Amino acid sequence: MDLYQYIFKRKSFHLFRDLKTKEEYSKLYKIDDNELQNIKETFYSLKPLNKAIKVKIEIVTNEYTNCNRGQEFCILFYSEKKENYLQNIGYLGEQLDLYLVSKNIGALWFGIGKTTLLENDGLAFVTMMAIGKVPEDSFRKDMFKSKRKELSEIYDGNKYSELINILRFAPSSCNTQPWFIKEENNKLIIYRYRKEGKRGIMPKDKVIYQNLIDIGIFLCFLDIIFDHNSVDYKINLYKDDEFETNEYVKEADVCF
């Protein structure tokens, strides 16, 4: 499935119930059982960053989480805790996010979410995504009106400016956009950029954790955009974890 077109439509639905009154919403828009099964099947067909990391999802009703955004369900993401597992979940989850757009299902990465289901077949809970059926016209009409850092703030280079101008609209926790790209010796070096302190509603000790998931989301967008534009490249990941506290951390090389 070509997910490129859905990059321009996707948005984060922070309050599903704002679309309609609660009563109207529940009557008009509902994810059915077939759609739930298709979400699961689609997830397990997605390309991971690292296929050696075991992952799993569960789609649960709201009583199993602390999410209260008017969603119908929450998708819980589970993983083995291996090198770059957070980036891997971000990469997989963002593909699923874009797939959901194609089915008129809105989504919200809910990084502060908690669940009572902390383990699944020996895999640890990583993060969650709230989902709900939405009217087709609820998605973005003009992505370029979204609030993002300017191209010059995230990119030191010029050869791939047109593609990275789209890439900069990748979603991130509290819109932190924790990435910087440097063009050097026929490759792009992807850094995770970190400021000290709390970010929005994220506790200080969760910022790096969430930003590693964000890097996976960013790499997902990069793959989709570069593949769509027939760019021949290879991504080499570096080891990184939630305990790395430098201001700039090298996450990946994109080699051409």
Short mmCIF file of C-alpha atoms in Angstrom, two decimals:
data_model
loop_
_atom_site.label_atom_id
_atom_site.label_comp_id
_atom_site.label_asym_id
_atom_site.label_seq_id
_atom_site.Cartn_x
_atom_site.Cartn_y
_atom_site.Cartn_z
CA MET A 1 0.00 0.00 0.00
CA ASP A 2 1.37 3.40 -1.00
CA LEU A 3 1.03 5.51 2.15
CA TYR A 4 2.55 8.67 0.67
CA GLN A 5 -0.74 10.39 -0.15
CA TYR A 6 -1.93 10.02 3.45
CA ILE A 7 1.00 12.02 4.83
CA PHE A 8 -0.77 15.13 3.55
CA LYS A 9 -4.11 14.25 5.17
CA ARG A 10 -3.15 12.85 8.58
CA LYS A 11 -3.68 14.81 11.77
CA SER A 12 -3.72 14.10 15.47
CA PHE A 13 -7.24 13.91 16.89
CA HIS A 14 -6.82 15.27 20.39
CA LEU A 15 -10.54 15.18 21.17
CA PHE A 16 -12.68 12.86 19.09
CA ARG A 17 -15.85 13.96 20.82
CA ASP A 18 -15.41 17.51 19.52
CA LEU A 19 -16.41 16.32 16.04
CA LYS A 20 -20.02 15.66 17.01
CA THR A 21 -22.05 15.57 20.17
CA LYS A 22 -21.33 12.35 22.03
CA GLU A 23 -24.72 10.86 21.16
CA GLU A 24 -24.52 11.75 17.45
CA TYR A 25 -20.93 10.58 17.24
CA SER A 26 -21.67 7.12 18.62
CA LYS A 27 -24.57 6.66 16.20
CA LEU A 28 -22.89 7.90 13.01
CA TYR A 29 -19.28 6.77 13.30
CA LYS A 30 -18.22 3.42 14.62
CA ILE A 31 -15.32 1.07 13.93
CA ASP A 32 -16.81 -2.34 13.19
CA ASP A 33 -15.40 -5.79 13.95
CA ASN A 34 -14.09 -6.29 10.42
CA GLU A 35 -12.17 -3.04 10.58
CA LEU A 36 -10.66 -4.01 13.93
CA GLN A 37 -9.50 -7.32 12.46
CA ASN A 38 -8.06 -5.54 9.41
CA ILE A 39 -6.09 -3.19 11.67
CA LYS A 40 -4.49 -6.17 13.41
CA GLU A 41 -3.73 -7.96 10.14
CA THR A 42 -2.28 -4.80 8.62
CA PHE A 43 0.00 -4.19 11.59
CA TYR A 44 1.54 -7.64 11.34
CA SER A 45 2.16 -7.14 7.62
CA LEU A 46 4.11 -3.90 8.10
CA LYS A 47 7.83 -3.49 7.49
CA PRO A 48 9.79 -3.04 10.76
CA LEU A 49 13.09 -1.23 11.29
CA ASN A 50 14.39 -4.43 12.88
CA LYS A 51 12.56 -7.65 12.09
CA ALA A 52 14.41 -9.45 14.90
CA ILE A 53 12.45 -7.51 17.54
CA LYS A 54 9.22 -9.23 18.57
CA VAL A 55 6.21 -6.91 18.67
CA LYS A 56 2.50 -7.23 19.27
CA ILE A 57 -0.61 -5.07 19.48
CA GLU A 58 -3.89 -5.35 21.32
CA ILE A 59 -6.95 -3.23 20.56
CA VAL A 60 -8.81 -2.60 23.79
CA THR A 61 -11.84 -0.74 25.04
CA ASN A 62 -11.33 2.32 27.16
CA GLU A 63 -11.65 0.80 30.63
CA TYR A 64 -8.19 -0.72 30.21
CA THR A 65 -6.49 2.68 29.81
CA ASN A 66 -6.45 6.17 31.30
CA CYS A 67 -7.13 7.78 27.91
CA ASN A 68 -10.28 9.92 27.94
CA ARG A 69 -10.28 11.72 24.60
CA GLY A 70 -13.60 10.38 23.37
CA GLN A 71 -11.96 7.57 21.39
CA GLU A 72 -13.64 4.26 20.58
CA PHE A 73 -10.59 2.07 21.23
CA CYS A 74 -6.93 2.20 22.13
CA ILE A 75 -4.20 0.29 20.34
CA LEU A 76 -1.60 -0.95 22.82
CA PHE A 77 1.91 -1.54 21.42
CA TYR A 78 4.14 -4.19 22.99
CA SER A 79 7.75 -5.08 22.27
CA GLU A 80 10.83 -6.94 23.34
CA LYS A 81 13.25 -4.53 24.98
CA LYS A 82 16.11 -4.77 22.53
CA GLU A 83 18.41 -2.21 20.95
CA ASN A 84 16.36 0.51 19.16
CA TYR A 85 13.04 -1.06 20.17
CA LEU A 86 11.46 2.35 20.77
CA GLN A 87 12.42 3.59 17.31
CA ASN A 88 11.06 0.34 15.87
CA ILE A 89 7.65 0.85 17.52
CA GLY A 90 7.50 4.43 16.27
CA TYR A 91 8.34 3.27 12.75
CA LEU A 92 5.69 0.54 12.76
CA GLY A 93 3.07 2.61 14.55
CA GLU A 94 3.31 5.51 12.12
CA GLN A 95 2.74 3.20 9.16
CA LEU A 96 -0.38 2.03 10.96
CA ASP A 97 -1.38 5.65 11.64
CA LEU A 98 -1.26 6.43 7.91
CA TYR A 99 -3.15 3.24 7.06
CA LEU A 100 -5.89 4.34 9.46
CA VAL A 101 -6.24 7.62 7.55
CA SER A 102 -7.08 5.58 4.44
CA LYS A 103 -9.98 4.02 6.38
CA ASN A 104 -11.28 7.30 7.84
CA ILE A 105 -10.11 6.30 11.29
CA GLY A 106 -8.53 9.11 13.27
CA ALA A 107 -5.64 8.46 15.63
CA LEU A 108 -3.76 10.07 18.49
CA TRP A 109 -0.34 8.91 19.70
CA PHE A 110 -1.03 9.02 23.46
CA GLY A 111 2.44 8.87 24.95
CA ILE A 112 1.37 9.63 28.49
CA GLY A 113 -1.15 6.80 28.40
CA LYS A 114 -1.24 4.11 31.05
CA THR A 115 -2.82 0.68 30.95
CA THR A 116 -3.48 -2.14 33.36
CA LEU A 117 -2.23 -4.56 30.68
CA LEU A 118 1.51 -4.05 31.14
CA GLU A 119 2.64 -7.31 29.55
CA ASN A 120 1.50 -9.40 26.61
CA ASP A 121 3.06 -12.81 25.89
CA GLY A 122 6.23 -11.71 27.64
CA LEU A 123 6.44 -8.44 25.72
CA ALA A 124 6.47 -5.10 27.55
CA PHE A 125 3.93 -2.33 27.01
CA VAL A 126 5.58 0.56 25.14
CA THR A 127 2.94 3.13 24.18
CA MET A 128 -0.62 3.50 22.95
CA MET A 129 -2.66 5.09 20.19
CA ALA A 130 -6.26 6.25 20.63
CA ILE A 131 -8.49 5.67 17.60
CA GLY A 132 -11.99 6.52 16.48
CA LYS A 133 -14.01 6.62 13.28
CA VAL A 134 -14.26 10.17 11.93
CA PRO A 135 -15.92 11.96 9.01
CA GLU A 136 -13.69 11.97 5.92
CA ASP A 137 -13.56 15.76 5.86
CA SER A 138 -12.05 15.82 9.38
CA PHE A 139 -8.53 15.23 8.08
CA ARG A 140 -6.14 17.97 7.02
CA LYS A 141 -6.95 20.04 3.97
CA ASP A 142 -3.56 21.79 3.87
CA MET A 143 -0.70 20.13 5.73
CA PHE A 144 1.53 23.15 5.21
CA LYS A 145 -0.59 25.17 7.62
CA SER A 146 0.48 22.83 10.44
CA LYS A 147 2.89 24.26 12.99
CA ARG A 148 6.38 22.87 12.40
CA LYS A 149 9.95 24.09 12.61
CA GLU A 150 11.23 25.87 9.54
CA LEU A 151 13.35 23.81 7.14
CA SER A 152 16.47 25.77 8.11
CA GLU A 153 15.98 24.75 11.77
CA ILE A 154 16.17 21.02 11.07
CA TYR A 155 18.31 20.71 7.91
CA ASP A 156 21.89 21.66 7.17
CA GLY A 157 22.13 21.01 3.44
CA ASN A 158 20.39 21.72 0.14
CA LYS A 159 20.29 18.68 -2.18
CA TYR A 160 17.19 17.12 -0.59
CA SER A 161 15.43 20.29 0.52
CA GLU A 162 12.23 19.54 -1.40
CA LEU A 163 11.81 16.12 0.20
CA ILE A 164 12.81 17.21 3.70
CA ASN A 165 10.35 20.09 3.47
CA ILE A 166 7.66 17.38 3.50
CA LEU A 167 9.52 15.21 6.01
CA ARG A 168 9.47 18.00 8.60
CA PHE A 169 5.71 17.43 9.05
CA ALA A 170 6.25 14.09 10.77
CA PRO A 171 4.33 14.03 14.07
CA SER A 172 6.13 14.01 17.42
CA SER A 173 5.35 14.04 21.14
CA CYS A 174 4.09 17.49 22.17
CA ASN A 175 5.32 18.65 18.74
CA THR A 176 8.92 18.61 20.00
CA GLN A 177 10.30 17.68 16.54
CA PRO A 178 13.48 16.22 18.10
CA TRP A 179 15.49 15.80 14.91
CA PHE A 180 18.27 17.49 12.99
CA ILE A 181 19.60 16.42 9.58
CA LYS A 182 23.09 17.19 8.33
CA GLU A 183 24.09 16.61 4.72
CA GLU A 184 27.66 15.35 4.51
CA ASN A 185 29.75 13.27 2.07
CA ASN A 186 26.79 12.05 0.02
CA LYS A 187 24.78 11.01 3.03
CA LEU A 188 22.34 12.47 5.52
CA ILE A 189 23.16 12.15 9.21
CA ILE A 190 20.06 12.05 11.41
CA TYR A 191 20.51 13.39 14.93
CA ARG A 192 18.14 13.37 17.87
CA TYR A 193 18.20 16.87 19.32
CA ARG A 194 17.39 17.34 22.97
CA LYS A 195 16.70 20.32 25.18
CA GLU A 196 16.80 20.08 28.94
CA GLY A 197 13.63 19.98 31.00
CA LYS A 198 9.95 19.15 30.74
CA ARG A 199 8.16 19.28 27.39
CA GLY A 200 4.49 20.18 27.42
CA ILE A 201 2.56 17.53 29.33
CA MET A 202 5.49 15.07 29.15
CA PRO A 203 7.29 14.48 32.45
CA LYS A 204 10.98 15.34 32.28
CA ASP A 205 12.03 11.72 32.72
CA LYS A 206 9.87 10.61 29.77
CA VAL A 207 11.12 13.11 27.17
CA ILE A 208 13.96 10.95 25.81
CA TYR A 209 11.78 7.83 25.87
CA GLN A 210 9.10 9.54 23.79
CA ASN A 211 11.58 11.23 21.47
CA LEU A 212 13.10 7.86 20.58
CA ILE A 213 9.64 6.76 19.45
CA ASP A 214 9.45 10.05 17.53
CA ILE A 215 12.69 9.24 15.71
CA GLY A 216 11.08 6.01 14.51
CA ILE A 217 8.08 8.00 13.27
CA PHE A 218 10.46 10.38 11.49
CA LEU A 219 12.31 7.50 9.79
CA CYS A 220 8.98 6.05 8.68
CA PHE A 221 8.11 9.35 6.97
CA LEU A 222 11.60 9.47 5.45
CA ASP A 223 11.25 5.98 3.97
CA ILE A 224 7.82 6.68 2.51
CA ILE A 225 8.82 10.04 1.02
CA PHE A 226 12.15 8.88 -0.43
CA ASP A 227 10.67 5.64 -1.80
CA HIS A 228 7.82 7.55 -3.44
CA ASN A 229 10.36 9.81 -5.15
CA SER A 230 12.48 6.84 -6.32
CA VAL A 231 15.53 7.81 -4.30
CA ASP A 232 18.06 4.99 -3.97
CA TYR A 233 19.33 4.94 -0.38
CA LYS A 234 20.04 2.79 2.65
CA ILE A 235 19.41 3.58 6.34
CA ASN A 236 22.04 2.54 8.88
CA LEU A 237 20.84 2.77 12.49
CA TYR A 238 23.08 3.60 15.43
CA LYS A 239 22.66 2.17 18.90
CA ASP A 240 20.69 4.56 21.11
CA ASP A 241 18.61 4.22 24.24
CA GLU A 242 16.58 6.24 26.69
CA PHE A 243 19.59 6.80 28.95
CA GLU A 244 21.61 8.74 26.34
CA THR A 245 21.50 12.38 27.51
CA ASN A 246 23.73 14.32 25.09
CA GLU A 247 22.21 17.31 23.35
CA TYR A 248 22.82 15.82 19.88
CA VAL A 249 22.80 12.04 19.45
CA LYS A 250 23.50 10.38 16.10
CA GLU A 251 20.55 8.13 15.27
CA ALA A 252 21.07 7.05 11.65
CA ASP A 253 22.91 7.59 8.40
CA VAL A 254 20.99 7.75 5.15
CA CYS A 255 23.53 6.67 2.52
CA PHE A 256 23.06 7.23 -1.21
#
